[in-house]
Backbone as a printed PyTorch tensor [residue, N CA C, xyz], in Angstrom:
tensor([[[ 18.3890,   0.0850,   8.3200],
         [ 19.1110,  -1.1550,   8.3280],
         [ 20.2040,  -1.0710,   7.2590]],

        [[ 21.3770,  -1.4580,   7.6330],
         [ 22.5300,  -1.2650,   6.7620],
         [ 22.5840,  -2.2530,   5.5980]],

        [[ 22.0230,  -3.4150,   5.7460],
         [ 22.1040,  -4.4130,   4.6820],
         [ 21.0790,  -4.1240,   3.5860]],

        [[ 21.4470,  -4.4020,   2.3640],
         [ 20.5440,  -4.2040,   1.2350],
         [ 19.7120,  -5.4480,   0.9500]],

        [[ 20.0970,  -6.5770,   1.5230],
         [ 19.4920,  -7.8540,   1.2070],
         [ 18.6670,  -8.3500,   2.3900]],

        [[ 17.4120,  -8.6880,   2.1620],
         [ 16.5430,  -9.1710,   3.2280],
         [ 17.0280, -10.5180,   3.7690]],

        [[ 17.7130, -11.2960,   2.9410],
         [ 18.1630, -12.6190,   3.3640],
         [ 19.3080, -12.5450,   4.3650]],

        [[ 20.0700, -11.4620,   4.3540],
         [ 21.1200, -11.2760,   5.3600],
         [ 20.5200, -11.1740,   6.7560]],

        [[ 19.3120, -10.6690,   6.8410],
         [ 18.6350, -10.4970,   8.1280],
         [ 17.9770, -11.8030,   8.5720]],

        [[ 17.3430, -12.4970,   7.6430],
         [ 16.5510, -13.6830,   7.9820],
         [ 17.4150, -14.9220,   8.2040]],

        [[ 18.3950, -15.1390,   7.3310],
         [ 19.1840, -16.3680,   7.3670],
         [ 20.6290, -16.0740,   7.7490]],

        [[ 21.1090, -16.6340,   8.8580],
         [ 22.4900, -16.3740,   9.2730],
         [ 23.5350, -17.1340,   8.4560]],

        [[ 23.1990, -18.3150,   7.9500],
         [ 24.1710, -19.1320,   7.2240],
         [ 24.3310, -18.7010,   5.7730]],

        [[ 25.5460, -18.7500,   5.2760],
         [ 25.8310, -18.3070,   3.9080],
         [ 25.1610, -19.2160,   2.8800]],

        [[ 25.2610, -20.5360,   3.0640],
         [ 24.6540, -21.4650,   2.1070],
         [ 23.1310, -21.3750,   2.1370]],

        [[ 22.5730, -21.2220,   3.3260],
         [ 21.1250, -21.0850,   3.4570],
         [ 20.6550, -19.8160,   2.7680]],

        [[ 21.3920, -18.7510,   2.9660],
         [ 21.0640, -17.4690,   2.3380],
         [ 21.1020, -17.5930,   0.8170]],

        [[ 22.1200, -18.2590,   0.3100],
         [ 22.2440, -18.4140,  -1.1460],
         [ 21.1110, -19.2760,  -1.7000]],

        [[ 20.7330, -20.3420,  -0.9860],
         [ 19.6200, -21.1910,  -1.4290],
         [ 18.3230, -20.3880,  -1.4630]],

        [[ 18.1060, -19.5390,  -0.4650],
         [ 16.9100, -18.6990,  -0.4360],
         [ 16.9120, -17.7070,  -1.5930]],

        [[ 18.0640, -17.1130,  -1.8740],
         [ 18.1590, -16.1660,  -2.9900],
         [ 17.8560, -16.8510,  -4.3220]],

        [[ 18.3710, -18.0570,  -4.5060],
         [ 18.1030, -18.8020,  -5.7390],
         [ 16.6210, -19.1510,  -5.8590]],

        [[ 16.0060, -19.5370,  -4.7450],
         [ 14.5800, -19.8670,  -4.7660],
         [ 13.7380, -18.6430,  -5.1050]],

        [[ 14.0720, -17.5120,  -4.5220],
         [ 13.3090, -16.2920,  -4.8040],
         [ 13.5130, -15.8590,  -6.2550]],

        [[ 14.6780, -16.1140,  -6.8050],
         [ 14.9090, -15.8200,  -8.2250],
         [ 13.9640, -16.6490,  -9.0970]],

        [[ 13.7630, -17.9200,  -8.7080],
         [ 12.8180, -18.7860,  -9.4310],
         [ 11.4020, -18.2270,  -9.2970]],

        [[ 11.0360, -17.8040,  -8.0940],
         [  9.7150, -17.2120,  -7.8830],
         [  9.5430, -15.9500,  -8.7190]],

        [[ 10.5580, -15.1290,  -8.7440],
         [ 10.4890, -13.8640,  -9.4740],
         [ 10.2710, -14.1080, -10.9700]],

        [[ 10.9350, -15.1040, -11.5220],
         [ 10.7980, -15.4150, -12.9500],
         [  9.3950, -15.9020, -13.2960]],

        [[  8.7150, -16.5190, -12.3370],
         [  7.3810, -17.0650, -12.6010],
         [  6.2810, -16.2330, -11.9410]],

        [[  6.4720, -14.9190, -11.8800],
         [  5.4760, -13.9860, -11.3280],
         [  5.1050, -14.2760,  -9.8820]],

        [[  6.0260, -14.7690,  -9.0980],
         [  5.7970, -14.9800,  -7.6800],
         [  5.0330, -16.2360,  -7.3330]],

        [[  4.8810, -17.1360,  -8.2950],
         [  4.1290, -18.3690,  -8.0620],
         [  5.0010, -19.5620,  -8.4490]],

        [[  4.9820, -20.5960,  -7.6220],
         [  5.7090, -21.8290,  -7.9300],
         [  4.8430, -23.0200,  -7.5410]],

        [[  4.6720, -23.9360,  -8.4770],
         [  3.9130, -25.1480,  -8.1690],
         [  4.7440, -26.0380,  -7.2530]],

        [[  4.0790, -26.9710,  -6.6370],
         [  4.7990, -27.8970,  -5.7580],
         [  5.8070, -28.7220,  -6.5490]],

        [[  5.4600, -29.0550,  -7.7890],
         [  6.3970, -29.8090,  -8.6320],
         [  7.6360, -28.9890,  -8.9590]],

        [[  7.4590, -27.7110,  -9.2560],
         [  8.6270, -26.8860,  -9.5900],
         [  9.5110, -26.6560,  -8.3670]],

        [[  8.9100, -26.5470,  -7.1840],
         [  9.7020, -26.4080,  -5.9570],
         [ 10.4670, -27.6970,  -5.6860]],

        [[  9.8120, -28.8290,  -5.8930],
         [ 10.4780, -30.1190,  -5.7110],
         [ 11.6260, -30.2860,  -6.7060]],

        [[ 11.3950, -29.8780,  -7.9450],
         [ 12.4470, -29.9470,  -8.9660],
         [ 13.6210, -29.0390,  -8.5950]],

        [[ 13.3170, -27.8450,  -8.0860],
         [ 14.3690, -26.9280,  -7.6470],
         [ 15.1750, -27.5470,  -6.5050]],

        [[ 14.4760, -28.1510,  -5.5280],
         [ 15.1620, -28.7770,  -4.3930],
         [ 16.0560, -29.9280,  -4.8600]],

        [[ 15.5760, -30.7030,  -5.8160],
         [ 16.4040, -31.7810,  -6.3770],
         [ 17.6310, -31.2210,  -7.0870]],

        [[ 17.4360, -30.1480,  -7.8470],
         [ 18.5520, -29.5520,  -8.5880],
         [ 19.6340, -29.0150,  -7.6630]],

        [[ 19.2390, -28.3550,  -6.5760],
         [ 20.2870, -27.8330,  -5.6950],
         [ 20.9350, -28.9480,  -4.8830]],

        [[ 20.2370, -30.0610,  -4.6950],
         [ 20.8790, -31.1880,  -4.0170],
         [ 21.9250, -31.8320,  -4.9300]],

        [[ 21.5960, -31.9670,  -6.2010],
         [ 22.5560, -32.5060,  -7.1720],
         [ 23.7010, -31.5210,  -7.3620]],

        [[ 23.3480, -30.2520,  -7.4090],
         [ 24.3400, -29.1960,  -7.6060],
         [ 24.0430, -28.4010,  -8.8580]],

        [[ 24.0260, -27.0880,  -8.7250],
         [ 23.8090, -26.2180,  -9.8770],
         [ 24.9910, -25.2710,  -9.9940]],

        [[ 25.2400, -24.8390, -11.2080],
         [ 26.3520, -23.9250, -11.4500],
         [ 25.8110, -22.5020, -11.4340]],

        [[ 26.4150, -21.6650, -10.6130],
         [ 25.9930, -20.2750, -10.4780],
         [ 26.5990, -19.4220, -11.5890]],

        [[ 26.2150, -18.1300, -11.6140],
         [ 26.7070, -17.2130, -12.6450],
         [ 28.2290, -17.0880, -12.6230]],

        [[ 28.8140, -17.1600, -11.4450],
         [ 30.2690, -17.0020, -11.3340],
         [ 31.0250, -18.3030, -11.6320]],

        [[ 30.3090, -19.3390, -12.0680],
         [ 30.9430, -20.6020, -12.4230],
         [ 31.1330, -21.5550, -11.2550]],

        [[ 30.7040, -21.1540, -10.0830],
         [ 30.8580, -21.9520,  -8.8690],
         [ 29.7370, -22.9930,  -8.7760]],

        [[ 30.0780, -24.1930,  -8.3280],
         [ 29.0870, -25.2450,  -8.1130],
         [ 28.4720, -25.0540,  -6.7310]],

        [[ 27.1430, -25.0220,  -6.6750],
         [ 26.4480, -24.8340,  -5.4000],
         [ 25.5850, -26.0520,  -5.1320]],

        [[ 25.7600, -26.6190,  -3.9340],
         [ 24.9460, -27.7490,  -3.4880],
         [ 24.3240, -27.4050,  -2.1470]],

        [[ 23.0810, -27.8600,  -1.9850],
         [ 22.3820, -27.6490,  -0.7230],
         [ 21.3990, -28.7970,  -0.5610]],

        [[ 21.3410, -29.3580,   0.6130],
         [ 20.5040, -30.5240,   0.8780],
         [ 19.0210, -30.2100,   0.6540]],

        [[ 18.3320, -31.1500,   0.0150],
         [ 16.8910, -31.0170,  -0.2200],
         [ 16.1450, -30.8780,   1.1090]],

        [[ 16.5170, -31.7040,   2.0600],
         [ 15.8800, -31.6580,   3.3760],
         [ 16.1030, -30.3020,   4.0380]],

        [[ 17.3380, -29.7970,   3.9780],
         [ 17.6130, -28.4900,   4.5670],
         [ 16.8500, -27.3810,   3.8600]],

        [[ 16.6790, -27.5120,   2.5520],
         [ 15.9060, -26.5020,   1.8290],
         [ 14.4770, -26.4500,   2.3500]],

        [[ 13.8350, -27.6160,   2.4390],
         [ 12.4490, -27.6470,   2.9050],
         [ 12.3350, -27.2630,   4.3830]],

        [[ 13.2390, -27.7680,   5.2090],
         [ 13.1360, -27.5510,   6.6540],
         [ 13.6130, -26.1650,   7.0840]],

        [[ 14.5920, -25.6160,   6.4020],
         [ 15.1610, -24.3430,   6.8310],
         [ 14.6620, -23.1780,   5.9850]],

        [[ 14.8780, -23.2470,   4.7010],
         [ 14.5560, -22.1120,   3.8320],
         [ 13.0490, -21.9610,   3.6570]],

        [[ 12.4110, -22.9720,   3.0890],
         [ 10.9920, -22.8580,   2.7650],
         [ 10.1340, -22.7040,   4.0160]],

        [[ 10.4210, -23.4870,   5.0450],
         [  9.6350, -23.3850,   6.2760],
         [  9.7760, -22.0040,   6.9110]],

        [[ 10.9830, -21.4580,   6.9280],
         [ 11.1900, -20.1310,   7.5050],
         [ 10.4290, -19.0740,   6.7210]],

        [[ 10.5060, -19.1320,   5.3970],
         [  9.7980, -18.1480,   4.5760],
         [  8.2820, -18.2550,   4.7520]],

        [[  7.7750, -19.4710,   4.9000],
         [  6.3380, -19.6580,   5.1240],
         [  5.9530, -19.1960,   6.5260]],

        [[  6.7160, -19.6020,   7.5350],
         [  6.3990, -19.2390,   8.9200],
         [  6.4480, -17.7300,   9.1500]],

        [[  7.3580, -17.0520,   8.4700],
         [  7.4660, -15.6040,   8.6370],
         [  6.4740, -14.8400,   7.7650]],

        [[  5.7460, -15.5530,   6.9080],
         [  4.7130, -14.9230,   6.0980],
         [  5.1940, -14.3710,   4.7690]],

        [[  6.4260, -14.6590,   4.3880],
         [  6.9360, -14.1620,   3.1190],
         [  6.3780, -14.9550,   1.9410]],

        [[  6.0670, -16.2170,   2.1880],
         [  5.5040, -17.0840,   1.1530],
         [  4.2450, -17.7310,   1.7080]],

        [[  3.2110, -17.8030,   0.8680],
         [  1.9770, -18.4750,   1.2430],
         [  1.9660, -19.8580,   0.6050]],

        [[  1.4330, -20.8070,   1.3380],
         [  1.3890, -22.1950,   0.8780],
         [ -0.0470, -22.5560,   0.5180]],

        [[ -0.2040, -23.3980,  -0.4880],
         [ -1.5110, -23.9010,  -0.9270],
         [ -2.4680, -22.7910,  -1.3560]],

        [[ -1.9690, -21.8570,  -2.1410],
         [ -2.8000, -20.7890,  -2.6980],
         [ -3.4720, -21.3420,  -3.9550]],

        [[ -4.8220, -21.3120,  -4.0210],
         [ -5.4920, -21.8530,  -5.2070],
         [ -5.3440, -20.9140,  -6.4080]],

        [[ -4.9080, -21.4780,  -7.5390],
         [ -4.7450, -20.7290,  -8.7840],
         [ -5.3590, -21.5530,  -9.9070]],

        [[ -6.1620, -20.8980, -10.7420],
         [ -6.7900, -21.6030, -11.8570],
         [ -5.7930, -21.7530, -13.0000]],

        [[ -5.6430, -22.9780, -13.4930],
         [ -4.7530, -23.2630, -14.6140],
         [ -5.5920, -23.4340, -15.8710]],

        [[ -5.4070, -22.5170, -16.8180],
         [ -6.1860, -22.5410, -18.0640],
         [ -5.8760, -23.7720, -18.9150]],

        [[ -4.6210, -24.1920, -18.9580],
         [ -4.2340, -25.3350, -19.7910],
         [ -4.9080, -26.6190, -19.3320]],

        [[ -4.8990, -26.8410, -18.0370],
         [ -5.4220, -28.0980, -17.4880],
         [ -6.8870, -28.0170, -17.0900]],

        [[ -7.4440, -26.8080, -17.0840],
         [ -8.8210, -26.5850, -16.6410],
         [ -9.0690, -27.1240, -15.2380]],

        [[ -8.1430, -26.8130, -14.3470],
         [ -8.3300, -27.2190, -12.9590],
         [ -7.5720, -26.2680, -12.0350]],

        [[ -7.8840, -26.3610, -10.7720],
         [ -7.2420, -25.5220,  -9.7710],
         [ -5.9580, -26.1800,  -9.2960]],

        [[ -4.8800, -25.3970,  -9.2890],
         [ -3.6060, -25.8560,  -8.7530],
         [ -3.3710, -25.1630,  -7.4210]],

        [[ -2.7430, -25.8590,  -6.5000],
         [ -2.3810, -25.2670,  -5.2190],
         [ -0.8820, -25.0220,  -5.2370]],

        [[ -0.4990, -23.7620,  -5.1190],
         [  0.8840, -23.3540,  -5.3600],
         [  1.4510, -22.5990,  -4.1600]],

        [[  2.7660, -22.3950,  -4.2020],
         [  3.4380, -21.4790,  -3.2910],
         [  3.4040, -20.1060,  -3.9560]],

        [[  3.0670, -19.0990,  -3.1870],
         [  2.9680, -17.7530,  -3.7450],
         [  3.6740, -16.7600,  -2.8340]],

        [[  4.3640, -15.8050,  -3.4340],
         [  5.0230, -14.7740,  -2.6360],
         [  3.9560, -13.8480,  -2.0660]],

        [[  4.2610, -13.2660,  -0.9460],
         [  3.3430, -12.3630,  -0.2690],
         [  3.9170, -10.9530,  -0.3580]],

        [[  3.1250, -10.0250,  -0.8610],
         [  3.5230,  -8.6170,  -0.8840],
         [  2.8570,  -7.9530,   0.3130]],

        [[  3.6630,  -7.2610,   1.1140],
         [  3.1630,  -6.6630,   2.3450],
         [  2.6570,  -5.2490,   2.1030]],

        [[  1.5300,  -4.9490,   2.7030],
         [  0.9740,  -3.6020,   2.6580],
         [  1.5540,  -2.8390,   3.8460]],

        [[  2.5490,  -2.0210,   3.5890],
         [  3.2340,  -1.3150,   4.6670],
         [  3.0480,   0.1890,   4.4900]],

        [[  3.0980,   0.9420,   5.5820],
         [  2.9410,   2.3980,   5.4800],
         [  4.1620,   3.0450,   4.8260]],

        [[  4.0000,   4.2930,   4.4000],
         [  5.1110,   5.0200,   3.7750],
         [  6.2050,   5.3640,   4.7690]],

        [[  5.8190,   5.5840,   6.0030],
         [  6.7800,   5.9900,   7.0300],
         [  6.9270,   4.8610,   8.0560]],

        [[  8.1600,   4.5260,   8.4570],
         [  8.3440,   3.4320,   9.4220],
         [  7.9130,   3.8250,  10.8280]],

        [[  7.5580,   2.8350,  11.6560],
         [  7.2890,   3.1090,  13.0690],
         [  8.5440,   3.6660,  13.7450]],

        [[  8.3810,   4.2180,  14.9250],
         [  9.4970,   4.9230,  15.5590],
         [ 10.5690,   4.0120,  16.1360]],

        [[ 10.1940,   2.9670,  16.8720],
         [ 11.2200,   2.1640,  17.5480],
         [ 10.8680,   0.6850,  17.5690]],

        [[ 11.8540,  -0.1080,  17.9340],
         [ 11.6470,  -1.4990,  18.3120],
         [ 11.4220,  -2.4700,  17.1800]],

        [[ 10.7480,  -3.5390,  17.5550],
         [ 10.4920,  -4.6630,  16.6660],
         [  9.7520,  -4.2360,  15.4050]],

        [[  8.7730,  -3.3650,  15.5490],
         [  7.9460,  -2.9730,  14.4120],
         [  8.7440,  -2.2010,  13.3720]],

        [[  9.7210,  -1.4370,  13.8190],
         [ 10.5800,  -0.7030,  12.8850],
         [ 11.4360,  -1.6850,  12.0740]],

        [[ 12.0180,  -2.6660,  12.7480],
         [ 12.8210,  -3.6760,  12.0560],
         [ 11.9390,  -4.4730,  11.0950]],

        [[ 10.7470,  -4.8420,  11.5420],
         [  9.8120,  -5.5760,  10.6850],
         [  9.4410,  -4.7620,   9.4520]],

        [[  9.2520,  -3.4710,   9.6410],
         [  8.9290,  -2.5810,   8.5230],
         [ 10.0210,  -2.6500,   7.4580]],

        [[ 11.2790,  -2.5390,   7.8740],
         [ 12.3800,  -2.5370,   6.9130],
         [ 12.5660,  -3.8980,   6.2450]],

        [[ 12.3480,  -4.9700,   6.9880],
         [ 12.4330,  -6.3090,   6.3940],
         [ 11.3570,  -6.4690,   5.3200]],

        [[ 10.1260,  -6.0700,   5.6330],
         [  9.0270,  -6.1840,   4.6650],
         [  9.2580,  -5.2820,   3.4560]],

        [[  9.8080,  -4.1130,   3.6860],
         [ 10.0890,  -3.1950,   2.5860],
         [ 11.1240,  -3.7940,   1.6350]],

        [[ 12.1650,  -4.4050,   2.1910],
         [ 13.1960,  -5.0370,   1.3590],
         [ 12.6170,  -6.2350,   0.6010]],

        [[ 11.7320,  -6.9890,   1.2430],
         [ 11.0930,  -8.1280,   0.5770],
         [ 10.2320,  -7.6440,  -0.5900]],

        [[  9.4230,  -6.6070,  -0.3650],
         [  8.5750,  -6.0770,  -1.4280],
         [  9.4080,  -5.6070,  -2.6150]],

        [[ 10.5650,  -5.0240,  -2.3340],
         [ 11.4380,  -4.5270,  -3.3990],
         [ 11.9260,  -5.6520,  -4.3150]],

        [[ 11.9920,  -6.8740,  -3.7970],
         [ 12.4070,  -8.0080,  -4.6260],
         [ 11.4090,  -8.3030,  -5.7420]],

        [[ 10.1310,  -8.0330,  -5.5050],
         [  9.0880,  -8.4180,  -6.4470],
         [  8.3970,  -7.2560,  -7.1380]],

        [[  8.6080,  -6.0570,  -6.6690],
         [  7.9310,  -4.9060,  -7.2960],
         [  8.8690,  -4.0820,  -8.1240]]])
């Protein structure tokens, strides 16, 4: 696959792709786990507008984030929802969004859908490993 970015394959829209990249950056900073509150805060921030590294203001609808970005990542298996994690500070179980690392073979399948899926999963794993 010619693209280096997994989001180029999954999301056709430029703004949707950028919102997904920003969300995964948040996941990456927190070891692949995000609480529902932090995801909600992120969605609010991108709706208000955040300034990117290049100084550009980026806005994306909260509804579109949940309906397009997060739902797609969950439906495709890239992110797991309601994963129980023990919180030492609060002494209780939190249910969080967690990234999924795929167990893929060293060599890709020969043809078709499975070959494309292999490369998509490989690019996703590279984001977190």
